Coordinates of C-alpha atoms in Angstrom, one line a residue:
E1 CA 25.1 -0.3 -34.0
A2 CA 23.1 -1.4 -30.9
A3 CA 22.6 2.2 -29.9
L4 CA 21.3 3.0 -33.4
R5 CA 18.9 0.1 -33.2
R6 CA 17.7 1.2 -29.8
M7 CA 17.1 4.7 -31.1
V8 CA 15.1 3.4 -34.0
E9 CA 13.0 1.3 -31.7
V10 CA 12.3 4.3 -29.4
L11 CA 11.4 6.5 -32.5
K12 CA 8.9 3.9 -33.6
A13 CA 7.3 3.6 -30.2
V14 CA 7.1 7.4 -29.9
I15 CA 5.6 7.9 -33.4
N16 CA 3.1 5.1 -32.9
A17 CA 1.9 6.4 -29.5
N18 CA -1.8 6.7 -29.6
E19 CA -3.2 8.3 -26.4
K20 CA -6.2 10.5 -26.1
I21 CA -4.4 13.2 -24.1
P22 CA -2.4 15.4 -26.4
G23 CA 1.2 16.0 -25.8
T24 CA 3.0 19.3 -25.6
L25 CA 6.2 20.5 -27.2
N26 CA 9.2 20.5 -25.0
Q27 CA 10.6 24.0 -25.6
G28 CA 14.0 23.1 -24.0
Y29 CA 14.9 20.3 -26.3
L30 CA 13.3 22.0 -29.3
G31 CA 15.4 25.1 -28.5
Q32 CA 18.6 23.1 -28.2
F33 CA 17.8 21.2 -31.4
S34 CA 17.1 24.4 -33.3
A35 CA 20.3 26.1 -32.0
F36 CA 22.4 23.1 -33.3
I37 CA 20.7 23.3 -36.7
E38 CA 21.2 27.0 -36.9
D39 CA 24.9 26.6 -36.0
D40 CA 26.1 25.7 -39.4
L41 CA 23.8 22.7 -39.6
D42 CA 25.5 20.8 -36.8
T43 CA 23.6 17.6 -37.5
P44 CA 25.5 15.3 -35.1
K45 CA 24.7 17.5 -32.1
A46 CA 21.1 17.8 -33.3
I47 CA 20.7 14.0 -33.5
A48 CA 22.4 13.7 -30.1
C49 CA 19.8 16.2 -28.8
V50 CA 17.0 13.9 -30.2
H51 CA 18.6 10.9 -28.6
E52 CA 18.8 12.7 -25.2
M53 CA 15.1 13.8 -25.4
L54 CA 14.0 10.2 -26.2
K55 CA 15.9 8.9 -23.2
D56 CA 14.5 11.6 -20.9
E57 CA 12.1 9.7 -18.5
S58 CA 10.6 13.0 -17.2
L59 CA 8.8 13.5 -20.5
S60 CA 5.7 11.7 -21.4
L61 CA 5.6 9.6 -24.6
L62 CA 3.1 12.1 -26.1
D63 CA 5.4 15.1 -25.3
K64 CA 8.2 13.2 -26.9
K65 CA 6.0 12.6 -30.0
M66 CA 5.0 16.2 -30.4
T67 CA 8.5 17.4 -30.0
L68 CA 9.9 14.8 -32.3
L69 CA 7.4 15.6 -35.0
R70 CA 8.3 19.3 -34.8
M71 CA 12.0 18.4 -35.0
N72 CA 11.2 16.3 -38.0
M73 CA 9.7 19.3 -39.7
I74 CA 13.1 21.0 -39.5
L75 CA 15.4 18.1 -40.4
G76 CA 13.2 15.4 -42.0
F77 CA 14.9 12.4 -40.4
L78 CA 11.7 10.3 -40.3
G79 CA 11.5 10.4 -44.1
K80 CA 8.4 10.7 -46.3
H81 CA 6.3 8.4 -44.1
S82 CA 6.2 10.8 -41.1
P83 CA 2.8 11.6 -39.8
V84 CA 0.9 14.6 -41.0
V85 CA 0.7 17.5 -38.4
I86 CA -3.0 18.0 -37.7
P87 CA -4.3 21.5 -36.8
M88 CA -5.3 21.9 -33.2
E89 CA -8.9 22.8 -34.3
I90 CA -9.3 19.4 -35.9
E91 CA -7.7 17.6 -33.0
E92 CA -10.3 19.3 -30.7
L93 CA -13.2 18.3 -32.9
V94 CA -11.9 14.7 -32.9
R95 CA -11.6 14.7 -29.1
K96 CA -15.2 16.0 -28.8
R97 CA -16.4 13.4 -31.2
E98 CA -14.6 10.6 -29.2
Q99 CA -16.4 11.9 -26.1
A100 CA -19.7 11.9 -27.9
R101 CA -19.1 8.3 -29.0
E102 CA -18.2 7.2 -25.5
E103 CA -21.5 8.8 -24.3
K104 CA -23.3 7.0 -27.3
D105 CA -24.4 10.4 -28.6
W106 CA -24.3 9.2 -32.2
K107 CA -26.0 12.3 -33.7
E108 CA -23.4 14.6 -32.1
A109 CA -20.6 12.2 -33.2
D110 CA -21.8 12.2 -36.8
G111 CA -22.2 16.0 -36.8
L112 CA -18.6 16.4 -35.6
R113 CA -17.4 13.8 -38.2
N114 CA -19.0 16.0 -40.9
K115 CA -17.4 19.1 -39.5
V116 CA -14.0 17.4 -39.6
K117 CA -14.7 16.2 -43.2
N118 CA -15.7 19.8 -44.2
L119 CA -12.3 20.9 -42.9
G120 CA -10.5 18.5 -45.1
Y121 CA -10.0 15.3 -43.1
D122 CA -11.6 11.9 -42.9
I123 CA -11.8 9.8 -39.7
K124 CA -11.2 6.1 -39.6
D125 CA -12.3 4.5 -36.3
T126 CA -10.0 1.8 -35.0
S127 CA -9.7 -0.2 -31.8
N128 CA -6.8 2.1 -30.8
G129 CA -8.8 5.3 -31.4
P130 CA -9.5 7.5 -34.5
I131 CA -7.0 7.9 -37.3
L132 CA -7.2 11.1 -39.4
Y133 CA -6.5 11.2 -43.1
P134 CA -6.2 14.3 -45.2
L135 CA -8.8 14.2 -47.9
Q136 CA -7.6 14.4 -51.5
H137 CA -8.8 17.5 -53.4
N138 CA -11.1 15.4 -55.6
E139 CA -13.1 13.9 -52.7

């Protein structure tokens, strides 16, 4: 029970990580995870793989987040409230917008916000950085 609680705490920390530098997928853990899933849906080994990845101190929090989100696309263990996977093009526009905001280039920042909106996402600025929301079709 304590191990399960710890894993849930780490999952929450990883999912809530909000750093400006993007993480990268860890192909090693992702490959192991996929192999377990493809092996007659060996869920216990797949979950153990997730647990090992979360404990791996050589991975950054953002690398863990990116890898965990991809694993979640396969198994869905985070439930319906898991974050939306944002296309790299949108992430790059948001990074450029944040840089423009830091440089107080409001015209550029507004233009980038409009580009993001035209691609189907809205940006909410928070003290922890921007949060993206997919626009509804009627917006």
